[in-house]
Amino acid sequence: MNIILFGPPGAGKGTQSKRLVQSRGWVQLSTGDMLRDARKAGTELGNRVAGIMDRGELVSDEIVIALINERLPEAEAAGGAIFDGFPRTVPQAEALDRLLAERSSPIAKVVRLVVDQDELVARVEKRAAEEGRADDTVDAFKVRLKAYNDQTAPLIPFYTGQNKLVDVDGMGSMDEVSARINAALDA
């Protein structure tokens, strides 16, 4: 089963993806993690995207789709993928649909984590303090939230039209949100 965890920065996609990996054995395909790993490793790709990420801007579709395509065999072997932070735009969603159709492995559900904006800011500030992520400054968060609202929110009608979108309340403890996500996946 392939799913997408969808929501604004700080909604808990990464945390909940890791929980699904543990409980269901699926592979988490987090483009953010993949890009941060490339950056940390000092790879050519990492160096190309470092400035883009620091400004809170989105990395090109070409780069992100190539990263995803490299990891699909691993996800297929595990019985499913959790797309975390991808797709971010309608063209990426269309490209992902084409890529998965070629493999006869479509997206089954899109789980949208719904979180209050004040809570998002608090979560990002806490994560920046605890993890020291360079892309978690308040200014970068504002840019990322604007990019989400401008470019990613149009995925809501896209996936609603495919009858795949499920809204999940992302407020509350990690366990409460996790239980809601599992109920949505099992429905």
Tab-separated table of N, CA and C in Angstrom, residues 15-175:
chain	number	residue	atom	x	y	z
A	15	THR	N	7.392	12.497	11.975
A	15	THR	CA	7.181	11.714	13.199
A	15	THR	C	6.214	10.574	12.946
A	16	GLN	N	5.100	10.878	12.308
A	16	GLN	CA	4.085	9.853	12.071
A	16	GLN	C	4.544	8.843	11.014
A	17	SER	N	5.336	9.288	10.055
A	17	SER	CA	5.892	8.353	9.066
A	17	SER	C	6.767	7.314	9.758
A	18	LYS	N	7.610	7.769	10.663
A	18	LYS	CA	8.498	6.844	11.378
A	18	LYS	C	7.686	5.830	12.192
A	19	ARG	N	6.585	6.272	12.758
A	19	ARG	CA	5.725	5.346	13.508
A	19	ARG	C	5.101	4.307	12.577
A	20	LEU	N	4.702	4.718	11.381
A	20	LEU	CA	4.137	3.775	10.414
A	20	LEU	C	5.193	2.777	9.931
A	21	VAL	N	6.425	3.238	9.793
A	21	VAL	CA	7.511	2.331	9.423
A	21	VAL	C	7.633	1.231	10.482
A	22	GLN	N	7.593	1.628	11.754
A	22	GLN	CA	7.720	0.659	12.846
A	22	GLN	C	6.525	-0.287	12.912
A	23	SER	N	5.322	0.246	12.739
A	23	SER	CA	4.136	-0.592	12.929
A	23	SER	C	3.748	-1.407	11.699
A	24	ARG	N	4.057	-0.898	10.516
A	24	ARG	CA	3.601	-1.580	9.298
A	24	ARG	C	4.732	-2.102	8.420
A	25	GLY	N	5.961	-1.688	8.701
A	25	GLY	CA	7.096	-2.184	7.934
A	25	GLY	C	7.306	-1.518	6.591
A	26	TRP	N	6.546	-0.481	6.302
A	26	TRP	CA	6.690	0.218	5.019
A	26	TRP	C	7.949	1.070	5.020
A	27	VAL	N	8.320	1.562	3.853
A	27	VAL	CA	9.498	2.407	3.702
A	27	VAL	C	9.057	3.871	3.655
A	28	GLN	N	9.705	4.692	4.475
A	28	GLN	CA	9.430	6.120	4.471
A	28	GLN	C	10.263	6.765	3.375
A	29	LEU	N	9.608	7.445	2.473
A	29	LEU	CA	10.300	8.186	1.429
A	29	LEU	C	10.123	9.670	1.735
A	30	SER	N	11.030	10.184	2.542
A	30	SER	CA	11.003	11.588	2.943
A	30	SER	C	12.006	12.350	2.099
A	31	THR	N	11.503	13.147	1.182
A	31	THR	CA	12.418	13.908	0.333
A	31	THR	C	13.237	14.877	1.171
A	32	GLY	N	12.628	15.441	2.213
A	32	GLY	CA	13.373	16.344	3.088
A	32	GLY	C	14.555	15.641	3.732
A	33	ASP	N	14.316	14.428	4.277
A	33	ASP	CA	15.408	13.665	4.891
A	33	ASP	C	16.464	13.297	3.857
A	34	MET	N	16.011	12.882	2.665
A	34	MET	CA	16.965	12.505	1.625
A	34	MET	C	17.837	13.692	1.233
A	35	LEU	N	17.210	14.867	1.116
A	35	LEU	CA	17.969	16.060	0.751
A	35	LEU	C	18.902	16.495	1.880
A	36	ARG	N	18.420	16.435	3.134
A	36	ARG	CA	19.285	16.790	4.267
A	36	ARG	C	20.466	15.829	4.367
A	37	ASP	N	20.233	14.524	4.108
A	37	ASP	CA	21.318	13.543	4.139
A	37	ASP	C	22.359	13.841	3.056
A	38	ALA	N	21.879	14.182	1.867
A	38	ALA	CA	22.793	14.512	0.767
A	38	ALA	C	23.606	15.759	1.115
A	39	ARG	N	22.943	16.727	1.726
A	39	ARG	CA	23.629	17.959	2.121
A	39	ARG	C	24.697	17.663	3.169
A	40	LYS	N	24.328	16.883	4.173
A	40	LYS	CA	25.243	16.550	5.272
A	40	LYS	C	26.450	15.777	4.746
A	41	ALA	N	26.199	14.891	3.780
A	41	ALA	CA	27.275	14.087	3.205
A	41	ALA	C	28.168	14.900	2.276
A	42	GLY	N	27.719	16.115	1.931
A	42	GLY	CA	28.517	16.968	1.060
A	42	GLY	C	28.551	16.489	-0.377
A	43	THR	N	27.524	15.746	-0.775
A	43	THR	CA	27.461	15.266	-2.154
A	43	THR	C	27.223	16.439	-3.099
A	44	GLU	N	27.396	16.186	-4.382
A	44	GLU	CA	27.147	17.224	-5.385
A	44	GLU	C	25.711	17.730	-5.269
A	45	LEU	N	24.767	16.794	-5.129
A	45	LEU	CA	23.362	17.171	-4.967
A	45	LEU	C	23.178	17.987	-3.687
A	46	GLY	N	23.793	17.531	-2.603
A	46	GLY	CA	23.676	18.238	-1.329
A	46	GLY	C	24.166	19.665	-1.410
A	47	ASN	N	25.287	19.862	-2.098
A	47	ASN	CA	25.819	21.209	-2.258
A	47	ASN	C	24.909	22.062	-3.141
A	48	ARG	N	24.290	21.453	-4.148
A	48	ARG	CA	23.377	22.187	-5.040
A	48	ARG	C	22.146	22.682	-4.300
A	49	VAL	N	21.648	21.881	-3.352
A	49	VAL	CA	20.380	22.225	-2.709
A	49	VAL	C	20.532	22.971	-1.386
A	50	ALA	N	21.744	23.088	-0.856
A	50	ALA	CA	21.947	23.688	0.472
A	50	ALA	C	21.361	25.096	0.562
A	51	GLY	N	21.712	25.961	-0.350
A	51	GLY	CA	21.220	27.338	-0.311
A	51	GLY	C	19.720	27.416	-0.499
A	52	ILE	N	19.196	26.583	-1.380
A	52	ILE	CA	17.747	26.545	-1.632
A	52	ILE	C	17.023	26.187	-0.341
A	53	MET	N	17.504	25.161	0.345
A	53	MET	CA	16.869	24.706	1.582
A	53	MET	C	16.976	25.760	2.684
A	54	ASP	N	18.141	26.403	2.795
A	54	ASP	CA	18.325	27.411	3.841
A	54	ASP	C	17.364	28.584	3.677
A	55	ARG	N	17.014	28.874	2.439
A	55	ARG	CA	16.062	29.967	2.184
A	55	ARG	C	14.609	29.508	2.334
A	56	GLY	N	14.399	28.185	2.536
A	56	GLY	CA	13.058	27.657	2.695
A	56	GLY	C	12.338	27.443	1.378
A	57	GLU	N	13.068	27.509	0.279
A	57	GLU	CA	12.466	27.344	-1.047
A	57	GLU	C	12.368	25.861	-1.402
A	58	LEU	N	11.565	25.557	-2.430
A	58	LEU	CA	11.390	24.171	-2.863
A	58	LEU	C	12.462	23.772	-3.868
A	59	VAL	N	12.957	22.555	-3.738
A	59	VAL	CA	13.937	21.993	-4.665
A	59	VAL	C	13.196	21.590	-5.939
A	60	SER	N	13.890	21.601	-7.072
A	60	SER	CA	13.247	21.338	-8.364
A	60	SER	C	12.592	19.952	-8.418
A	61	ASP	N	11.526	19.864	-9.205
A	61	ASP	CA	10.814	18.602	-9.397
A	61	ASP	C	11.743	17.521	-9.935
A	62	GLU	N	12.596	17.895	-10.861
A	62	GLU	CA	13.505	16.931	-11.487
A	62	GLU	C	14.359	16.220	-10.439
A	63	ILE	N	14.916	16.977	-9.502
A	63	ILE	CA	15.772	16.400	-8.466
A	63	ILE	C	14.959	15.498	-7.540
A	64	VAL	N	13.805	15.989	-7.113
A	64	VAL	CA	12.989	15.247	-6.152
A	64	VAL	C	12.461	13.952	-6.761
A	65	ILE	N	12.001	14.000	-7.987
A	65	ILE	CA	11.461	12.811	-8.640
A	65	ILE	C	12.565	11.768	-8.852
A	66	ALA	N	13.767	12.219	-9.184
A	66	ALA	CA	14.893	11.282	-9.336
A	66	ALA	C	15.195	10.597	-8.000
A	67	LEU	N	15.153	11.341	-6.898
A	67	LEU	CA	15.377	10.742	-5.574
A	67	LEU	C	14.329	9.679	-5.267
A	68	ILE	N	13.072	9.991	-5.535
A	68	ILE	CA	11.975	9.057	-5.270
A	68	ILE	C	12.137	7.789	-6.113
A	69	ASN	N	12.398	7.964	-7.385
A	69	ASN	CA	12.510	6.830	-8.298
A	69	ASN	C	13.600	5.855	-7.860
A	70	GLU	N	14.698	6.379	-7.317
A	70	GLU	CA	15.786	5.516	-6.843
A	70	GLU	C	15.351	4.606	-5.703
A	71	ARG	N	14.395	5.059	-4.887
A	71	ARG	CA	14.011	4.318	-3.681
A	71	ARG	C	12.784	3.422	-3.873
A	72	LEU	N	12.079	3.522	-4.989
A	72	LEU	CA	10.852	2.741	-5.176
A	72	LEU	C	11.052	1.229	-5.085
A	73	PRO	N	12.117	0.656	-5.631
A	73	PRO	CA	12.275	-0.799	-5.492
A	73	PRO	C	12.321	-1.254	-4.027
A	74	GLU	N	12.969	-0.484	-3.182
A	74	GLU	CA	13.041	-0.800	-1.751
A	74	GLU	C	11.640	-0.769	-1.130
A	75	ALA	N	10.841	0.235	-1.491
A	75	ALA	CA	9.474	0.355	-0.961
A	75	ALA	C	8.605	-0.803	-1.438
A	76	GLU	N	8.745	-1.174	-2.689
A	76	GLU	CA	7.946	-2.269	-3.230
A	76	GLU	C	8.263	-3.572	-2.501
A	77	ALA	N	9.533	-3.777	-2.214
A	77	ALA	CA	9.935	-4.998	-1.507
A	77	ALA	C	9.367	-5.037	-0.087
A	78	ALA	N	9.139	-3.862	0.500
A	78	ALA	CA	8.614	-3.772	1.871
A	78	ALA	C	7.087	-3.781	1.919
A	79	GLY	N	6.443	-3.767	0.774
A	79	GLY	CA	4.984	-3.797	0.745
A	79	GLY	C	4.310	-2.445	0.726
A	80	GLY	N	5.099	-1.385	0.671
A	80	GLY	CA	4.483	-0.071	0.580
A	80	GLY	C	5.425	1.060	0.907
A	81	ALA	N	4.997	2.253	0.505
A	81	ALA	CA	5.773	3.461	0.742
A	81	ALA	C	4.909	4.495	1.445
A	82	ILE	N	5.580	5.256	2.287
A	82	ILE	CA	4.958	6.415	2.920
A	82	ILE	C	5.666	7.621	2.325
A	83	PHE	N	4.982	8.347	1.481
A	83	PHE	CA	5.558	9.543	0.885
A	83	PHE	C	5.370	10.692	1.868
A	84	ASP	N	6.472	11.242	2.317
A	84	ASP	CA	6.495	12.262	3.354
A	84	ASP	C	7.180	13.495	2.778
A	85	GLY	N	6.399	14.544	2.537
A	85	GLY	CA	6.966	15.757	1.964
A	85	GLY	C	6.993	15.744	0.449
A	86	PHE	N	6.348	14.782	-0.137
A	86	PHE	CA	6.265	14.649	-1.591
A	86	PHE	C	4.978	13.940	-1.927
A	87	PRO	N	4.239	14.371	-2.896
A	87	PRO	CA	4.487	15.522	-3.754
A	87	PRO	C	4.145	16.843	-3.057
A	88	ARG	N	4.743	17.918	-3.559
A	88	ARG	CA	4.485	19.245	-3.019
A	88	ARG	C	3.707	20.122	-3.987
A	89	THR	N	3.618	19.687	-5.226
A	89	THR	CA	2.916	20.467	-6.247
A	89	THR	C	2.065	19.520	-7.098
A	90	VAL	N	1.109	20.089	-7.808
A	90	VAL	CA	0.277	19.274	-8.697
A	90	VAL	C	1.135	18.609	-9.780
A	91	PRO	N	2.082	19.307	-10.422
A	91	PRO	CA	2.925	18.603	-11.400
A	91	PRO	C	3.695	17.424	-10.784
A	92	GLN	N	4.164	17.557	-9.534
A	92	GLN	CA	4.827	16.432	-8.875
A	92	GLN	C	3.841	15.293	-8.642
A	93	ALA	N	2.619	15.623	-8.250
A	93	ALA	CA	1.601	14.589	-8.021
A	93	ALA	C	1.296	13.852	-9.316
A	94	GLU	N	1.202	14.593	-10.407
A	94	GLU	CA	0.951	13.963	-11.709
A	94	GLU	C	2.128	13.071	-12.112
A	95	ALA	N	3.349	13.544	-11.869
A	95	ALA	CA	4.538	12.747	-12.186
A	95	ALA	C	4.584	11.483	-11.325
A	96	LEU	N	4.229	11.621	-10.042
A	96	LEU	CA	4.211	10.449	-9.160
A	96	LEU	C	3.152	9.456	-9.621
A	97	ASP	N	1.978	9.935	-9.978
A	97	ASP	CA	0.926	9.045	-10.479
A	97	ASP	C	1.409	8.275	-11.708
A	98	ARG	N	2.084	8.966	-12.635
A	98	ARG	CA	2.603	8.292	-13.839
A	98	ARG	C	3.661	7.252	-13.465
A	99	LEU	N	4.574	7.641	-12.589
A	99	LEU	CA	5.650	6.750	-12.172
A	99	LEU	C	5.094	5.495	-11.510
A	100	LEU	N	4.117	5.654	-10.627
A	100	LEU	CA	3.535	4.513	-9.923
A	100	LEU	C	2.634	3.683	-10.838
A	101	ALA	N	1.976	4.326	-11.805
A	101	ALA	CA	1.146	3.580	-12.757
A	101	ALA	C	2.010	2.635	-13.588
A	102	GLU	N	3.204	3.099	-13.949
A	102	GLU	CA	4.134	2.250	-14.707
A	102	GLU	C	4.515	1.009	-13.910
A	103	ARG	N	4.444	1.110	-12.597
A	103	ARG	CA	4.828	0.011	-11.713
A	103	ARG	C	3.602	-0.719	-11.160
A	104	SER	N	2.404	-0.332	-11.613
A	104	SER	CA	1.133	-0.904	-11.129
A	104	SER	C	1.035	-0.831	-9.607
A	105	SER	N	1.397	0.321	-9.073
A	105	SER	CA	1.447	0.489	-7.627
A	105	SER	C	0.971	1.899	-7.241
A	106	PRO	N	-0.326	2.204	-7.427
A	106	PRO	CA	-0.811	3.570	-7.211
A	106	PRO	C	-0.868	3.975	-5.734
A	107	ILE	N	-1.075	5.252	-5.522
A	107	ILE	CA	-1.324	5.779	-4.179
A	107	ILE	C	-2.705	5.289	-3.746
A	108	ALA	N	-2.786	4.699	-2.553
A	108	ALA	CA	-4.061	4.208	-2.035
A	108	ALA	C	-4.802	5.298	-1.266
A	109	LYS	N	-4.085	6.031	-0.402
A	109	LYS	CA	-4.711	7.078	0.410
A	109	LYS	C	-3.744	8.229	0.609
A	110	VAL	N	-4.334	9.410	0.755
A	110	VAL	CA	-3.585	10.616	1.077
A	110	VAL	C	-4.124	11.112	2.411
A	111	VAL	N	-3.287	11.055	3.448
A	111	VAL	CA	-3.691	11.453	4.790
A	111	VAL	C	-3.196	12.876	5.028
A	112	ARG	N	-4.151	13.798	5.177
A	112	ARG	CA	-3.800	15.200	5.434
A	112	ARG	C	-3.889	15.471	6.922
A	113	LEU	N	-2.744	15.849	7.513
A	113	LEU	CA	-2.703	16.217	8.926
A	113	LEU	C	-3.119	17.681	9.055
A	114	VAL	N	-4.177	17.916	9.798
A	114	VAL	CA	-4.727	19.256	9.976
A	114	VAL	C	-4.282	19.776	11.346
A	115	VAL	N	-3.496	20.876	11.329
A	115	VAL	CA	-2.923	21.431	12.561
A	115	VAL	C	-3.086	22.947	12.548
A	116	ASP	N	-3.450	23.505	13.693
A	116	ASP	CA	-3.598	24.947	13.892
A	116	ASP	C	-2.262	25.648	13.618
A	117	GLN	N	-2.305	26.827	12.975
A	117	GLN	CA	-1.084	27.524	12.588
A	117	GLN	C	-0.223	27.926	13.797
A	118	ASP	N	-0.825	28.353	14.902
A	118	ASP	CA	-0.037	28.694	16.091
A	118	ASP	C	0.716	27.475	16.607
A	119	GLU	N	0.083	26.313	16.547
A	119	GLU	CA	0.736	25.075	16.971
A	119	GLU	C	1.891	24.735	16.037
A	120	LEU	N	1.729	24.985	14.729
A	120	LEU	CA	2.803	24.731	13.771
A	120	LEU	C	4.046	25.541	14.133
A	121	VAL	N	3.847	26.831	14.420
A	121	VAL	CA	4.969	27.705	14.766
A	121	VAL	C	5.657	27.183	16.029
A	122	ALA	N	4.880	26.819	17.041
A	122	ALA	CA	5.456	26.305	18.294
A	122	ALA	C	6.253	25.031	18.038
A	123	ARG	N	5.735	24.135	17.208
A	123	ARG	CA	6.435	22.878	16.919
A	123	ARG	C	7.754	23.125	16.200
A	124	VAL	N	7.736	24.036	15.229
A	124	VAL	CA	8.954	24.311	14.466
A	124	VAL	C	10.004	24.966	15.359
A	125	GLU	N	9.587	25.890	16.222
A	125	GLU	CA	10.535	26.521	17.149
A	125	GLU	C	11.146	25.473	18.090
A	126	LYS	N	10.319	24.557	18.578
A	126	LYS	CA	10.811	23.508	19.468
A	126	LYS	C	11.790	22.593	18.728
A	127	ARG	N	11.432	22.207	17.500
A	127	ARG	CA	12.291	21.323	16.713
A	127	ARG	C	13.631	22.005	16.409
A	128	ALA	N	13.590	23.304	16.108
A	128	ALA	CA	14.822	24.045	15.826
A	128	ALA	C	15.730	24.049	17.048
A	129	ALA	N	15.143	24.238	18.228
A	129	ALA	CA	15.932	24.267	19.463
A	129	ALA	C	16.504	22.889	19.787
A	130	GLU	N	15.711	21.829	19.579
A	130	GLU	CA	16.141	20.480	19.950
A	130	GLU	C	17.075	19.844	18.932
A	131	GLU	N	16.789	20.048	17.643
A	131	GLU	CA	17.543	19.359	16.596
A	131	GLU	C	18.566	20.240	15.901
A	132	GLY	N	18.417	21.558	16.034
A	132	GLY	CA	19.348	22.475	15.390
A	132	GLY	C	19.310	22.427	13.877
A	133	ARG	N	18.145	22.113	13.313
A	133	ARG	CA	18.032	22.047	11.857
A	133	ARG	C	18.147	23.441	11.261
A	134	ALA	N	19.031	23.579	10.282
A	134	ALA	CA	19.277	24.877	9.652
A	134	ALA	C	18.042	25.416	8.937
A	135	ASP	N	17.138	24.524	8.518
A	135	ASP	CA	15.954	24.968	7.783
A	135	ASP	C	14.764	25.241	8.701
A	136	ASP	N	14.985	25.267	10.018
A	136	ASP	CA	13.894	25.500	10.968
A	136	ASP	C	13.978	26.853	11.668
A	137	THR	N	14.468	27.861	10.985
A	137	THR	CA	14.393	29.205	11.539
A	137	THR	C	12.982	29.720	11.331
A	138	VAL	N	12.581	30.711	12.109
A	138	VAL	CA	11.238	31.276	11.965
A	138	VAL	C	11.065	31.859	10.559
A	139	ASP	N	12.099	32.542	10.057
A	139	ASP	CA	12.000	33.131	8.715
A	139	ASP	C	11.866	32.062	7.639
A	140	ALA	N	12.678	31.007	7.740
A	140	ALA	CA	12.578	29.924	6.756
A	140	ALA	C	11.223	29.232	6.862
A	141	PHE	N	10.712	29.080	8.101
A	141	PHE	CA	9.392	28.469	8.283
A	141	PHE	C	8.318	29.294	7.585
A	142	LYS	N	8.371	30.617	7.707
A	142	LYS	CA	7.375	31.481	7.056
A	142	LYS	C	7.413	31.300	5.539
A	143	VAL	N	8.614	31.197	4.989
A	143	VAL	CA	8.751	30.976	3.541
A	143	VAL	C	8.178	29.609	3.171
A	144	ARG	N	8.498	28.583	3.989
A	144	ARG	CA	7.995	27.228	3.716
A	144	ARG	C	6.479	27.155	3.843
A	145	LEU	N	5.911	27.869	4.827
A	145	LEU	CA	4.459	27.865	4.992
A	145	LEU	C	3.778	28.569	3.821
A	146	LYS	N	4.361	29.674	3.363
A	146	LYS	CA	3.807	30.370	2.190
A	146	LYS	C	3.893	29.466	0.962
A	147	ALA	N	5.033	28.785	0.789
A	147	ALA	CA	5.177	27.860	-0.342
A	147	ALA	C	4.140	26.744	-0.254
A	148	TYR	N	3.906	26.239	0.960
A	148	TYR	CA	2.879	25.207	1.157
A	148	TYR	C	1.510	25.744	0.737
A	149	ASN	N	1.147	26.914	1.232
A	149	ASN	CA	-0.167	27.479	0.930
A	149	ASN	C	-0.329	27.792	-0.556
A	150	ASP	N	0.738	28.287	-1.187
A	150	ASP	CA	0.664	28.663	-2.600
A	150	ASP	C	0.758	27.463	-3.539
A	151	GLN	N	1.657	26.525	-3.230
A	151	GLN	CA	1.980	25.472	-4.186
A	151	GLN	C	1.466	24.094	-3.808
A	152	THR	N	1.390	23.807	-2.511
A	152	THR	CA	1.030	22.460	-2.078
A	152	THR	C	-0.452	22.321	-1.770
A	153	ALA	N	-1.065	23.346	-1.202
A	153	ALA	CA	-2.493	23.266	-0.879
A	153	ALA	C	-3.361	22.910	-2.097
A	154	PRO	N	-2.986	23.284	-3.334
A	154	PRO	CA	-3.784	22.845	-4.494
A	154	PRO	C	-3.869	21.320	-4.656
A	155	LEU	N	-3.062	20.573	-3.917
A	155	LEU	CA	-3.178	19.115	-3.961
A	155	LEU	C	-4.457	18.631	-3.278
A	156	ILE	N	-5.041	19.470	-2.424
A	156	ILE	CA	-6.275	19.068	-1.737
A	156	ILE	C	-7.374	18.746	-2.754
A	157	PRO	N	-7.714	19.668	-3.666
A	157	PRO	CA	-8.735	19.289	-4.664
A	157	PRO	C	-8.260	18.204	-5.630
A	158	PHE	N	-6.959	18.156	-5.915
A	158	PHE	CA	-6.421	17.126	-6.806
A	158	PHE	C	-6.716	15.733	-6.254
A	159	TYR	N	-6.393	15.509	-4.970
A	159	TYR	CA	-6.613	14.189	-4.381
A	159	TYR	C	-8.059	13.974	-3.953
A	160	THR	N	-8.778	15.044	-3.661
A	160	THR	CA	-10.216	14.908	-3.394
A	160	THR	C	-10.897	14.385	-4.657
A	161	GLY	N	-10.485	14.911	-5.801
A	161	GLY	CA	-11.046	14.469	-7.079
A	161	GLY	C	-10.749	13.009	-7.377
A	162	GLN	N	-9.683	12.481	-6.819
A	162	GLN	CA	-9.348	11.065	-6.984
A	162	GLN	C	-9.970	10.207	-5.879
A	163	ASN	N	-10.684	10.844	-4.976
A	163	ASN	CA	-11.340	10.144	-3.860
A	163	ASN	C	-10.326	9.453	-2.937
A	164	LYS	N	-9.166	10.094	-2.748
A	164	LYS	CA	-8.112	9.497	-1.931
A	164	LYS	C	-7.805	10.293	-0.661
A	165	LEU	N	-8.283	11.534	-0.568
A	165	LEU	CA	-7.919	12.408	0.549
A	165	LEU	C	-8.723	12.094	1.799
A	166	VAL	N	-8.009	11.942	2.922
A	166	VAL	CA	-8.624	11.722	4.230
A	166	VAL	C	-8.014	12.737	5.192
A	167	ASP	N	-8.851	13.580	5.805
A	167	ASP	CA	-8.367	14.537	6.795
A	167	ASP	C	-8.253	13.863	8.152
A	168	VAL	N	-7.126	14.105	8.827
A	168	VAL	CA	-6.894	13.583	10.170
A	168	VAL	C	-6.497	14.756	11.058
A	169	ASP	N	-7.127	14.846	12.224
A	169	ASP	CA	-6.795	15.875	13.193
A	169	ASP	C	-5.372	15.633	13.684
A	170	GLY	N	-4.471	16.573	13.409
A	170	GLY	CA	-3.076	16.440	13.788
A	170	GLY	C	-2.735	17.088	15.120
A	171	MET	N	-3.765	17.530	15.852
A	171	MET	CA	-3.548	18.129	17.174
A	171	MET	C	-3.635	17.025	18.224
A	172	GLY	N	-2.869	17.163	19.277
A	172	GLY	CA	-2.883	16.173	20.346
A	172	GLY	C	-1.547	15.473	20.454
A	173	SER	N	-1.514	14.450	21.271
A	173	SER	CA	-0.266	13.713	21.480
A	173	SER	C	0.098	12.900	20.238
A	174	MET	N	1.350	12.496	20.166
A	174	MET	CA	1.794	11.665	19.041
A	174	MET	C	0.983	10.379	18.969
A	175	ASP	N	0.680	9.787	20.148
A	175	ASP	CA	-0.096	8.544	20.176
A	175	ASP	C	-1.517	8.764	19.663
